[in-house]
Tab-separated table of C-alpha atoms and ligand atoms in Angstrom:
chain	number	residue	atom	x	y	z
R	23	UNK	CA	-28.458	48.477	6.922
R	24	UNK	CA	-31.065	46.240	5.322
R	25	UNK	CA	-29.999	42.885	6.225
R	26	UNK	CA	-31.934	39.606	6.316
R	27	UNK	CA	-31.098	36.479	8.315
R	28	UNK	CA	-33.180	33.420	7.772
R	29	UNK	CA	-33.527	30.409	9.863
R	30	UNK	CA	-34.024	27.204	8.142
R	31	UNK	CA	-34.030	23.640	9.408
R	32	UNK	CA	-36.579	20.654	9.630
R	33	UNK	CA	-39.732	20.887	12.090
R	34	UNK	CA	-39.247	20.912	15.568
R	35	UNK	CA	-35.542	21.713	15.914
R	36	UNK	CA	-36.533	24.778	17.733
R	37	UNK	CA	-36.727	27.459	15.003
R	38	UNK	CA	-39.379	29.589	16.643
R	39	UNK	CA	-37.829	29.468	19.881
R	40	UNK	CA	-34.523	30.632	18.379
R	41	UNK	CA	-36.264	33.330	16.408
R	42	UNK	CA	-38.248	34.654	19.584
R	43	UNK	CA	-35.112	34.971	21.568
R	44	UNK	CA	-33.442	36.946	18.583
R	45	UNK	CA	-36.106	39.462	18.355
R	46	UNK	CA	-36.494	40.276	22.024
R	47	UNK	CA	-36.329	43.670	22.402
R	48	UNK	CA	-33.006	45.155	23.813
R	49	UNK	CA	-32.806	46.390	27.392
R	50	UNK	CA	-32.681	49.887	25.818
R	51	UNK	CA	-36.149	49.275	24.255
R	52	UNK	CA	-37.564	47.761	27.553
R	53	UNK	CA	-37.117	51.058	29.585
R	54	UNK	CA	-39.850	52.928	27.555
R	55	UNK	CA	-43.270	51.676	26.723
R	56	UNK	CA	-44.247	51.919	23.121
R	57	UNK	CA	-47.634	52.536	21.945
R	58	UNK	CA	-47.864	49.849	19.588
R	59	UNK	CA	-48.966	46.931	21.718
R	60	UNK	CA	-48.335	44.230	19.413
R	61	UNK	CA	-51.039	43.741	17.044
R	62	UNK	CA	-52.860	40.635	18.260
R	63	UNK	CA	-53.802	38.083	15.528
R	64	UNK	CA	-51.328	39.294	13.133
R	65	UNK	CA	-48.349	38.941	15.527
R	66	UNK	CA	-49.628	35.565	17.041
R	67	UNK	CA	-47.909	33.392	14.407
R	68	UNK	CA	-45.414	36.044	13.350
R	69	UNK	CA	-42.268	34.857	11.756
R	70	UNK	CA	-40.427	37.807	10.914
R	71	UNK	CA	-38.887	40.698	13.151
R	72	UNK	CA	-36.154	42.869	13.854
R	73	UNK	CA	-33.124	41.951	15.857
R	74	UNK	CA	-31.094	44.267	17.886
R	75	UNK	CA	-27.814	43.274	18.923
R	76	UNK	CA	-25.064	45.883	20.046
R	77	UNK	CA	-25.420	48.596	17.513
R	78	UNK	CA	-26.538	46.368	14.829
R	79	UNK	CA	-30.418	45.988	13.729
R	80	UNK	CA	-31.295	43.427	11.149
R	81	UNK	CA	-34.418	41.444	10.146
R	82	UNK	CA	-34.684	37.575	11.028
R	83	UNK	CA	-37.335	35.466	9.572
R	84	UNK	CA	-38.253	31.900	10.637
R	85	UNK	CA	-38.822	30.356	7.102
R	86	UNK	CA	-40.384	27.248	8.892
R	87	UNK	CA	-43.280	29.744	9.849
R	88	UNK	CA	-44.607	29.671	6.492
R	89	UNK	CA	-45.450	26.096	6.713
R	90	UNK	CA	-47.596	23.603	8.968
R	91	UNK	CA	-45.546	22.062	11.648
R	92	UNK	CA	-46.259	18.442	13.172
R	93	UNK	CA	-45.749	16.296	9.974
R	94	UNK	CA	-43.731	13.141	10.511
R	95	UNK	CA	-40.195	14.036	10.229
R	96	UNK	CA	-38.992	12.231	7.242
R	97	UNK	CA	-42.385	12.290	5.169
R	98	UNK	CA	-42.440	13.541	1.432
R	99	UNK	CA	-44.158	16.830	2.683
R	100	UNK	CA	-41.371	17.560	4.873
R	101	UNK	CA	-38.851	17.184	2.387
R	102	UNK	CA	-40.787	19.478	-0.168
R	103	UNK	CA	-41.257	21.988	2.666
R	104	UNK	CA	-37.373	22.100	3.725
R	105	UNK	CA	-36.369	22.457	0.343
R	106	UNK	CA	-38.739	25.346	-0.271
R	107	UNK	CA	-37.403	26.938	3.000
R	108	UNK	CA	-33.916	26.621	1.341
R	109	UNK	CA	-34.798	28.130	-1.903
R	110	UNK	CA	-36.376	31.081	-0.101
R	111	UNK	CA	-33.608	31.490	2.050
R	112	UNK	CA	-31.050	31.203	-0.618
R	113	UNK	CA	-32.825	33.722	-2.705
R	114	UNK	CA	-33.599	36.373	-0.113
R	115	UNK	CA	-31.327	36.052	2.884
R	116	UNK	CA	-27.945	37.695	3.593
R	117	UNK	CA	-26.989	35.113	6.074
R	118	UNK	CA	-28.719	31.618	6.645
R	119	UNK	CA	-28.781	29.972	10.065
R	120	UNK	CA	-29.288	26.076	9.422
R	121	UNK	CA	-30.642	25.005	12.886
R	122	UNK	CA	-30.087	21.378	13.851
R	123	UNK	CA	-31.309	19.260	16.704
R	124	UNK	CA	-28.658	18.302	19.139
R	125	UNK	CA	-30.984	15.988	20.946
R	126	UNK	CA	-32.023	14.005	18.123
R	127	UNK	CA	-28.745	14.086	16.126
R	128	UNK	CA	-28.107	14.355	12.329
R	129	UNK	CA	-30.626	13.264	9.995
R	130	UNK	CA	-30.716	12.444	6.309
R	131	UNK	CA	-32.862	15.231	5.744
R	132	UNK	CA	-30.237	17.586	7.597
R	133	UNK	CA	-27.602	16.314	5.375
R	134	UNK	CA	-29.769	17.163	2.231
R	135	UNK	CA	-30.551	20.537	3.315
R	136	UNK	CA	-27.242	21.417	4.222
R	137	UNK	CA	-25.608	20.169	0.651
R	138	UNK	CA	-28.362	22.551	-1.019
R	139	UNK	CA	-27.279	25.428	1.295
R	140	UNK	CA	-23.499	24.906	0.776
R	141	UNK	CA	-24.031	24.910	-3.028
R	142	UNK	CA	-25.513	28.478	-2.865
R	143	UNK	CA	-22.479	30.080	-1.880
R	144	UNK	CA	-24.217	32.128	0.889
R	145	UNK	CA	-23.055	32.677	4.249
R	146	UNK	CA	-24.301	29.803	6.670
R	147	UNK	CA	-24.086	29.286	10.354
R	148	UNK	CA	-24.599	25.895	11.386
R	149	UNK	CA	-26.211	26.037	14.885
R	150	UNK	CA	-26.935	23.051	17.114
R	151	UNK	CA	-30.053	23.650	19.314
R	152	UNK	CA	-31.137	22.018	22.565
R	153	UNK	CA	-27.608	21.988	24.208
R	154	UNK	CA	-28.433	23.116	27.527
R	155	UNK	CA	-25.084	22.638	29.349
R	156	UNK	CA	-21.364	22.349	28.556
R	157	UNK	CA	-21.601	18.779	29.421
R	158	UNK	CA	-23.957	18.316	26.275
R	159	UNK	CA	-21.584	19.714	23.906
R	160	UNK	CA	-20.088	16.296	23.218
R	161	UNK	CA	-23.096	15.670	21.223
R	162	UNK	CA	-22.092	18.252	18.825
R	163	UNK	CA	-19.245	16.342	17.329
R	164	UNK	CA	-21.141	14.236	14.899
R	165	UNK	CA	-22.740	17.438	13.304
R	166	UNK	CA	-19.240	18.104	11.778
R	167	UNK	CA	-19.953	15.285	9.056
R	168	UNK	CA	-22.265	18.016	7.646
R	169	UNK	CA	-19.188	19.685	6.222
R	170	UNK	CA	-18.959	22.593	8.491
R	171	UNK	CA	-15.887	24.422	9.500
R	172	UNK	CA	-17.599	25.090	12.787
R	173	UNK	CA	-20.820	24.220	14.531
R	174	UNK	CA	-22.182	26.419	17.110
R	175	UNK	CA	-24.076	24.859	20.228
R	176	UNK	CA	-26.923	26.817	21.673
R	177	UNK	CA	-29.917	26.338	23.836
R	178	UNK	CA	-32.691	28.340	22.390
R	179	UNK	CA	-34.753	27.705	25.590
R	180	UNK	CA	-32.349	28.441	28.270
R	181	UNK	CA	-30.218	30.935	26.417
R	182	UNK	CA	-27.173	28.838	26.881
R	183	UNK	CA	-24.333	30.012	24.587
R	184	UNK	CA	-27.003	32.480	22.783
R	185	UNK	CA	-24.571	35.492	23.116
R	186	UNK	CA	-21.593	33.682	21.448
R	187	UNK	CA	-23.887	32.597	18.896
R	188	UNK	CA	-25.076	36.513	18.168
R	189	UNK	CA	-21.486	37.506	18.166
R	190	UNK	CA	-20.686	35.157	15.324
R	191	UNK	CA	-23.853	36.151	13.599
R	192	UNK	CA	-22.887	40.026	13.588
R	193	UNK	CA	-19.498	38.750	12.355
R	194	UNK	CA	-21.099	36.937	9.255
R	195	UNK	CA	-23.165	39.991	8.290
R	196	UNK	CA	-22.468	41.998	5.264
R	197	UNK	CA	-20.185	44.894	5.839
R	198	UNK	CA	-22.109	48.147	6.526
R	199	UNK	CA	-21.574	51.034	4.111
R	200	UNK	CA	-20.308	49.030	1.407
R	201	UNK	CA	-19.446	51.326	-1.762
R	202	UNK	CA	-22.912	52.547	-2.761
R	203	UNK	CA	-22.979	51.764	-6.772
R	204	UNK	CA	-25.678	54.755	-7.180
R	205	UNK	CA	-25.464	58.419	-6.018
R	206	UNK	CA	-26.589	59.476	-2.658
R	207	UNK	CA	-28.958	61.563	-4.494
R	208	UNK	CA	-31.115	58.527	-5.503
R	209	UNK	CA	-31.238	57.205	-2.148
R	210	UNK	CA	-32.706	60.539	-0.879
R	211	UNK	CA	-35.830	60.389	-3.141
R	212	UNK	CA	-38.957	59.522	-1.385
R	213	UNK	CA	-39.157	55.709	-1.626
R	214	UNK	CA	-42.224	53.801	-2.487
R	215	UNK	CA	-42.942	50.095	-2.242
R	216	UNK	CA	-45.845	48.464	-4.236
R	217	UNK	CA	-47.075	45.566	-2.034
R	218	UNK	CA	-49.816	42.972	-1.633
R	219	UNK	CA	-50.260	39.379	-2.469
R	220	UNK	CA	-49.851	37.674	-5.933
R	221	UNK	CA	-52.435	38.705	-8.676
R	222	UNK	CA	-53.770	41.833	-6.862
R	223	UNK	CA	-52.469	43.839	-9.841
R	224	UNK	CA	-49.200	45.152	-8.660
R	225	UNK	CA	-47.302	44.838	-11.978
R	226	UNK	CA	-50.193	46.215	-13.900
R	227	UNK	CA	-50.455	49.215	-11.510
R	228	UNK	CA	-46.731	49.997	-11.641
R	229	UNK	CA	-46.908	49.804	-15.432
R	230	UNK	CA	-49.927	52.469	-15.391
R	231	UNK	CA	-48.077	54.757	-13.114
R	232	UNK	CA	-44.492	54.711	-14.256
R	233	UNK	CA	-45.242	53.886	-18.061
R	234	UNK	CA	-42.430	55.007	-20.274
R	235	UNK	CA	-41.381	57.563	-17.713
R	236	UNK	CA	-39.440	55.065	-15.929
R	237	UNK	CA	-35.874	55.031	-15.413
R	238	UNK	CA	-34.618	51.487	-14.209
R	239	UNK	CA	-31.692	51.439	-11.537
R	240	UNK	CA	-30.480	48.328	-10.172
R	241	UNK	CA	-27.982	47.278	-7.154
R	242	UNK	CA	-29.228	49.755	-4.626
R	243	UNK	CA	-26.878	49.192	-1.730
R	244	UNK	CA	-27.954	46.552	0.657
R	245	UNK	CA	-30.292	44.828	-1.654
R	246	UNK	CA	-30.100	41.276	-3.127
R	247	UNK	CA	-28.608	41.012	-6.632
R	248	UNK	CA	-31.995	40.986	-8.557
R	249	UNK	CA	-33.595	43.911	-6.884
R	250	UNK	CA	-34.558	46.421	-9.581
R	251	UNK	CA	-35.736	49.792	-8.519
R	252	UNK	CA	-37.189	52.314	-10.729
R	253	UNK	CA	-36.996	56.084	-10.932
R	254	UNK	CA	-40.031	57.987	-12.089
R	255	UNK	CA	-40.940	61.700	-12.434
R	256	UNK	CA	-44.438	62.979	-11.794
R	257	UNK	CA	-44.874	66.740	-12.400
R	258	UNK	CA	-41.291	67.340	-11.863
R	259	UNK	CA	-41.014	65.453	-8.724
R	260	UNK	CA	-38.880	62.209	-8.651
R	261	UNK	CA	-39.826	58.936	-6.719
R	262	UNK	CA	-38.106	55.988	-6.329
R	263	UNK	CA	-40.100	52.731	-6.899
R	264	UNK	CA	-38.473	49.670	-4.824
R	265	UNK	CA	-37.980	46.408	-6.317
R	266	UNK	CA	-40.409	46.800	-9.297
R	267	UNK	CA	-38.860	43.602	-10.728
R	268	UNK	CA	-39.571	41.443	-7.656
R	269	UNK	CA	-43.139	41.832	-8.192
R	270	UNK	CA	-42.714	39.440	-11.261
R	271	UNK	CA	-43.773	35.870	-9.774
R	272	UNK	CA	-40.771	33.288	-9.552
R	273	UNK	CA	-41.009	29.739	-10.744
R	274	UNK	CA	-44.336	28.416	-9.479
R	275	UNK	CA	-42.732	25.523	-7.525
R	276	UNK	CA	-42.317	28.336	-4.532
R	277	UNK	CA	-44.527	28.533	-1.833
R	278	UNK	CA	-45.948	31.600	-3.251
R	279	UNK	CA	-47.145	32.935	0.055
R	280	UNK	CA	-43.600	32.554	1.710
R	281	UNK	CA	-41.953	34.087	-1.337
R	282	UNK	CA	-44.322	37.109	-1.552
R	283	UNK	CA	-44.286	37.815	2.175
R	284	UNK	CA	-40.396	37.860	2.324
R	285	UNK	CA	-40.292	39.945	-0.749
R	286	UNK	CA	-42.650	42.341	0.597
R	287	UNK	CA	-41.106	42.461	3.871
R	288	UNK	CA	-37.738	43.657	2.208
R	289	UNK	CA	-39.334	46.153	0.074
R	290	UNK	CA	-41.150	47.370	3.068
R	291	UNK	CA	-37.897	47.880	5.055
R	292	UNK	CA	-36.442	50.019	2.236
R	293	UNK	CA	-39.231	52.170	1.752
R	294	UNK	CA	-40.760	55.451	3.292
R	295	UNK	CA	-44.258	54.481	2.225
R	296	UNK	CA	-46.011	51.309	0.969
R	297	UNK	CA	-49.122	51.247	-1.477
R	298	UNK	CA	-50.860	48.221	-0.080
R	299	UNK	CA	-52.626	46.790	-3.143
R	300	UNK	CA	-55.849	44.846	-2.365
R	301	UNK	CA	-57.908	42.632	-4.928
R	302	UNK	CA	-61.209	44.485	-4.325
R	303	UNK	CA	-63.321	41.414	-5.979
R	304	UNK	CA	-61.750	39.037	-3.656
R	305	UNK	CA	-62.097	41.090	-0.349
R	306	UNK	CA	-59.391	41.137	2.470
R	307	UNK	CA	-57.765	38.034	3.351
R	308	UNK	CA	-55.285	37.101	5.845
R	309	UNK	CA	-52.298	37.823	3.722
R	310	UNK	CA	-53.577	41.221	3.314
R	311	UNK	CA	-53.597	41.770	6.806
R	312	UNK	CA	-50.053	40.133	7.374
R	313	UNK	CA	-48.457	42.415	4.695
R	314	UNK	CA	-50.267	45.642	6.297
R	315	UNK	CA	-49.090	44.337	9.644
R	316	UNK	CA	-45.406	44.401	8.710
R	317	UNK	CA	-45.685	47.943	7.149
R	318	UNK	CA	-47.410	49.113	10.440
R	319	UNK	CA	-44.829	47.424	12.736
R	320	UNK	CA	-41.802	48.848	10.805
R	321	UNK	CA	-43.073	52.149	11.117
R	322	UNK	CA	-43.690	52.973	7.417
R	323	UNK	CA	-46.464	55.089	6.057
R	324	UNK	CA	-49.073	53.469	4.004
R	325	UNK	CA	-51.996	53.807	1.473
R	326	UNK	CA	-54.539	51.196	0.813
R	327	UNK	CA	-55.753	50.681	-2.947
R	328	UNK	CA	-58.893	48.617	-3.451
R	329	UNK	CA	-57.902	47.742	-6.871
R	330	UNK	CA	-59.598	46.155	-9.581
R	331	UNK	CA	-62.469	48.409	-8.905
R	332	UNK	CA	-63.915	48.014	-12.542
R	333	UNK	CA	-65.063	44.493	-11.579
R	334	UNK	CA	-67.456	45.984	-9.012
R	335	UNK	CA	-71.143	45.588	-9.827
R	336	UNK	CA	-72.493	47.919	-7.320
R	337	UNK	CA	-69.649	50.459	-6.425
R	338	UNK	CA	-71.599	52.437	-3.762
R	339	UNK	CA	-72.473	49.585	-1.805
R	340	UNK	CA	-69.437	47.699	-2.411
R	341	UNK	CA	-67.595	50.676	-1.430
R	342	UNK	CA	-69.243	50.538	2.048
R	343	UNK	CA	-69.121	46.950	2.667
R	344	UNK	CA	-65.179	46.830	1.566
R	345	UNK	CA	-63.989	49.780	3.738
R	346	UNK	CA	-66.002	48.229	6.669
R	347	UNK	CA	-64.230	45.060	6.183
R	348	UNK	CA	-60.918	46.659	5.754
R	349	UNK	CA	-61.398	48.717	8.893
R	350	UNK	CA	-62.533	45.603	11.010
R	351	UNK	CA	-59.897	43.325	9.719
R	352	UNK	CA	-56.801	45.806	9.672
R	353	UNK	CA	-58.233	47.811	12.640
R	354	UNK	CA	-54.537	48.830	13.691
R	355	UNK	CA	-54.222	51.044	10.661
R	356	UNK	CA	-57.315	53.089	10.793
R	357	UNK	CA	-55.189	56.160	9.960
R	358	UNK	CA	-54.487	54.993	6.413
R	359	UNK	CA	-56.483	56.331	3.806
R	360	UNK	CA	-58.337	54.204	1.070
R	361	UNK	CA	-58.541	54.678	-2.712
R	362	UNK	CA	-60.589	52.591	-5.174
R	363	UNK	CA	-58.488	52.049	-8.488
R	364	UNK	CA	-58.420	50.245	-11.687
R	365	UNK	CA	-54.727	49.896	-12.841
R	366	UNK	CA	-56.123	48.026	-15.868
R	367	UNK	CA	-58.298	50.794	-16.965
R	368	UNK	CA	-56.294	53.398	-15.369
R	369	UNK	CA	-59.112	54.647	-13.325
R	370	UNK	CA	-58.347	57.042	-10.389
R	371	UNK	CA	-54.572	56.163	-10.596
R	372	UNK	CA	-53.792	59.698	-11.205
R	373	UNK	CA	-54.760	60.322	-7.204
R	374	UNK	CA	-52.037	58.155	-6.335
R	375	UNK	CA	-48.997	60.560	-6.614
R	376	UNK	CA	-50.582	63.653	-4.751
R	377	UNK	CA	-51.933	61.424	-1.883
R	378	UNK	CA	-48.456	59.922	-1.611
R	379	UNK	CA	-46.864	63.539	-1.233
R	380	UNK	CA	-49.474	64.415	1.312
R	381	UNK	CA	-48.743	61.258	3.261
R	382	UNK	CA	-44.978	62.169	3.201
R	383	UNK	CA	-45.323	65.647	4.346
R	384	UNK	CA	-47.176	64.299	7.378
R	385	UNK	CA	-44.599	61.659	8.040
R	386	UNK	CA	-41.941	64.512	8.254
R	387	UNK	CA	-44.160	66.873	10.359
R	388	UNK	CA	-42.598	68.224	13.311
R	389	UNK	CA	-44.416	69.830	16.167
R	390	UNK	CA	-42.658	72.183	18.458
R	391	UNK	CA	-42.584	71.325	22.158
R	392	UNK	CA	-44.171	74.582	23.081
R	393	UNK	CA	-47.041	73.575	20.814
R	394	UNK	CA	-47.194	69.963	22.301
R	395	UNK	CA	-47.430	71.053	25.774
R	396	UNK	CA	-50.468	73.517	24.864
R	397	UNK	CA	-52.076	70.376	23.215
R	398	UNK	CA	-51.203	68.178	26.168
R	399	UNK	CA	-52.706	70.433	29.065
R	400	UNK	CA	-55.888	70.922	26.909
R	401	UNK	CA	-56.372	67.068	26.543
R	402	UNK	CA	-55.832	66.377	30.105
R	403	UNK	CA	-58.053	69.223	31.340
R	404	UNK	CA	-60.857	67.747	28.972
R	405	UNK	CA	-60.187	64.257	30.295
R	406	UNK	CA	-58.212	63.599	33.493
R	407	UNK	CA	-56.989	60.303	33.820
R	408	UNK	CA	-57.965	58.237	36.914
R	409	UNK	CA	-55.576	58.245	39.879
R	410	UNK	CA	-52.923	55.256	40.149
R	411	UNK	CA	-52.797	53.319	43.293
R	412	UNK	CA	-54.588	56.297	45.083
R	413	UNK	CA	-51.913	59.043	43.797
R	414	UNK	CA	-52.427	61.506	41.073
R	415	UNK	CA	-51.196	60.483	37.700
R	416	UNK	CA	-49.027	63.525	36.504
R	417	UNK	CA	-48.189	64.254	32.762
R	418	UNK	CA	-45.236	66.490	32.865
R	419	UNK	CA	-44.418	67.355	29.408
R	420	UNK	CA	-44.394	65.826	25.965
R	421	UNK	CA	-41.890	66.332	23.018
R	422	UNK	CA	-41.502	65.088	19.515
R	423	UNK	CA	-38.229	63.224	19.404
R	424	UNK	CA	-38.256	62.142	15.758
R	425	UNK	CA	-39.856	62.069	12.521
R	426	UNK	CA	-40.570	59.386	9.805
R	427	UNK	CA	-42.431	58.204	11.771
R	428	UNK	CA	-43.438	60.955	14.065
R	429	UNK	CA	-42.244	59.879	17.577
R	430	UNK	CA	-43.139	61.296	20.840
R	431	UNK	CA	-41.883	61.042	24.404
R	432	UNK	CA	-44.195	61.813	27.286
R	433	UNK	CA	-42.924	62.524	30.717
R	434	UNK	CA	-44.915	61.185	33.721
R	435	UNK	CA	-44.780	60.570	37.327
R	436	UNK	CA	-45.379	56.744	37.258
R	437	UNK	CA	-44.468	55.062	34.095
R	438	UNK	CA	-45.785	51.825	35.160
R	439	UNK	CA	-49.289	53.502	35.396
R	440	UNK	CA	-49.515	54.128	31.684
R	441	UNK	CA	-51.640	51.574	29.974
R	442	UNK	CA	-52.408	50.894	26.338
R	443	UNK	CA	-55.673	52.904	26.720
R	444	UNK	CA	-53.969	55.987	27.740
R	445	UNK	CA	-51.491	55.926	24.908
R	446	UNK	CA	-54.572	55.257	22.414
R	447	UNK	CA	-56.270	58.067	23.850
R	448	UNK	CA	-53.191	60.405	23.346
R	449	UNK	CA	-52.480	58.877	19.908
R	450	UNK	CA	-56.306	59.850	18.844
R	451	UNK	CA	-56.116	63.154	20.214
R	452	UNK	CA	-52.724	63.834	18.581
R	453	UNK	CA	-54.331	62.765	15.167
R	454	UNK	CA	-57.455	65.041	15.634
R	455	UNK	CA	-55.306	67.802	16.262
R	456	UNK	CA	-52.472	67.064	13.756
R	457	UNK	CA	-53.797	64.276	11.464
R	458	UNK	CA	-50.421	62.607	10.689
R	459	UNK	CA	-52.489	60.897	7.814
R	460	UNK	CA	-51.180	57.504	6.491
R	461	UNK	CA	-48.430	57.533	9.168
R	462	UNK	CA	-48.065	55.536	12.139
R	463	UNK	CA	-46.926	57.298	15.194
R	464	UNK	CA	-45.018	56.065	18.342
R	465	UNK	CA	-45.257	57.599	21.780
R	466	UNK	CA	-43.004	56.538	24.418
R	467	UNK	CA	-43.273	57.135	28.010
R	468	UNK	CA	-40.547	57.954	30.647
R	469	UNK	CA	-40.794	58.458	34.382
R	470	UNK	CA	-39.200	61.677	35.593
D	15	LIG	P1	-49.333	41.115	-9.406
D	15	LIG	O1	-49.339	39.499	-9.229
D	15	LIG	O2	-49.883	41.682	-8.063
D	15	LIG	O3	-48.378	41.939	-9.954
D	15	LIG	O4	-50.709	41.051	-10.542
D	15	LIG	P2	-50.658	41.383	-12.204
D	15	LIG	O5	-50.464	43.111	-12.187
D	15	LIG	O6	-49.923	40.573	-12.590
D	15	LIG	O7	-52.214	41.138	-12.493
D	15	LIG	C1	-52.953	39.751	-12.055
D	15	LIG	C2	-53.978	39.697	-13.150
D	15	LIG	O8	-55.167	40.599	-12.659
D	15	LIG	C3	-53.902	39.996	-14.440
D	15	LIG	O9	-54.535	39.009	-15.341
D	15	LIG	C4	-54.307	41.417	-14.679
D	15	LIG	O10	-54.604	41.685	-16.092
D	15	LIG	C5	-55.328	41.548	-13.696
D	15	LIG	N1	-55.526	42.715	-13.454
D	15	LIG	C6	-54.457	43.560	-12.898
D	15	LIG	N2	-55.143	44.853	-12.597
D	15	LIG	C7	-56.464	44.831	-12.828
D	15	LIG	C8	-57.377	45.662	-12.622
D	15	LIG	O11	-57.606	46.834	-12.259
D	15	LIG	N3	-58.774	45.396	-12.968
D	15	LIG	C9	-59.054	43.974	-13.610
D	15	LIG	N4	-60.236	43.689	-13.895
D	15	LIG	N5	-58.095	42.915	-13.494
D	15	LIG	C10	-56.646	43.659	-13.299
């Protein structure tokens, strides 16, 4: 299910603390160590992520994370930011959590925001933070003035009443498996998202790629009302391009950054592969890193386009400079191939479909356990790992437990001894042997 929960509220009510508690990995995930140590620099100020509760998985975004904190509470800038957050949440989220500050009490801007939210008709949970103990629950009474049927006390810091909050949130999510308005067959097509910041040339590229061959389909299950997908046929093979309408910019009054990142997040979630479009004339900027980081962390395959290549003065030198810059700034996606294109002049855009096919084949590739264990023995004989606390570190065997993205489990004697560097070494060796071009891979470690 692709469900998005947005947290809104004025600064300092504790949105990021609640967000962090929501996306903490479940007990199940903690038993194994994933290779993707978080991507430093990208995740430091992250404000989106996946939450797992019981058998539900959904995305959460702290909309406040798109704005600077620390402005005086009732300033004009805050009023504007909070209004934008609300617009973002109303447009993009399935459920909105309006977080309020139980220590400070209700403020006029809280009431304003809640009025805007209420008018939207979206599912809203009013949650009162900084209630650390039952004795403080009497503080929540005044919040009913906001017009809520129910307000939910929590403490994002101590975790007080957090489980009850999550239960209520789960109950408010849209039902799973609501009747799909389009055929199962469409859902099984390769799904391609074209992402990147505004003005890098996404719409132009989509028009070039799809041209008149496109067939518009809307209302793919689990998407917001205005997502428009297109089916396109290339040499007899069909592809689903995700959210080809969302790429069009909305009213300028939006925070363009927040809007485009959220939009990208939702398209990426539904895709198998993301075409990450970069404006070559502008170089690689922070928002490019951010979008790429989402693709990587969501385990989607990817392809980088250095677009608007027609503007390059000295293509050979520029190619060297830009690929270097790309590899430096988006170092965690070294496995992703790069194409230089011009959507406007239709240059080298014909290379995109064959590359998508190649990457999707890598994404679906499965290596037999027998083969993997031959590989593992060979790798370890060439470079045995140092002992752990004086004891030999043993790798018993390795097996591929999943595809899309390719996922491996390796069984060892001391799971705690396995460090990021071991996993990076294994990943590098796996890629040298089996490629997995354009596709992230995951390696889990278990003690036996
Ligand atoms: P989007 O916001 O990413 O969808 O970007 P658009 O496709 O709307 O393009 C933004 C601007 O860049 C427009 O003025 C386009 O004409 C221009 N543009 C798009 N692709 C190219 C390209 O390949 N080369 C050049 N020189 N300009 C382009």
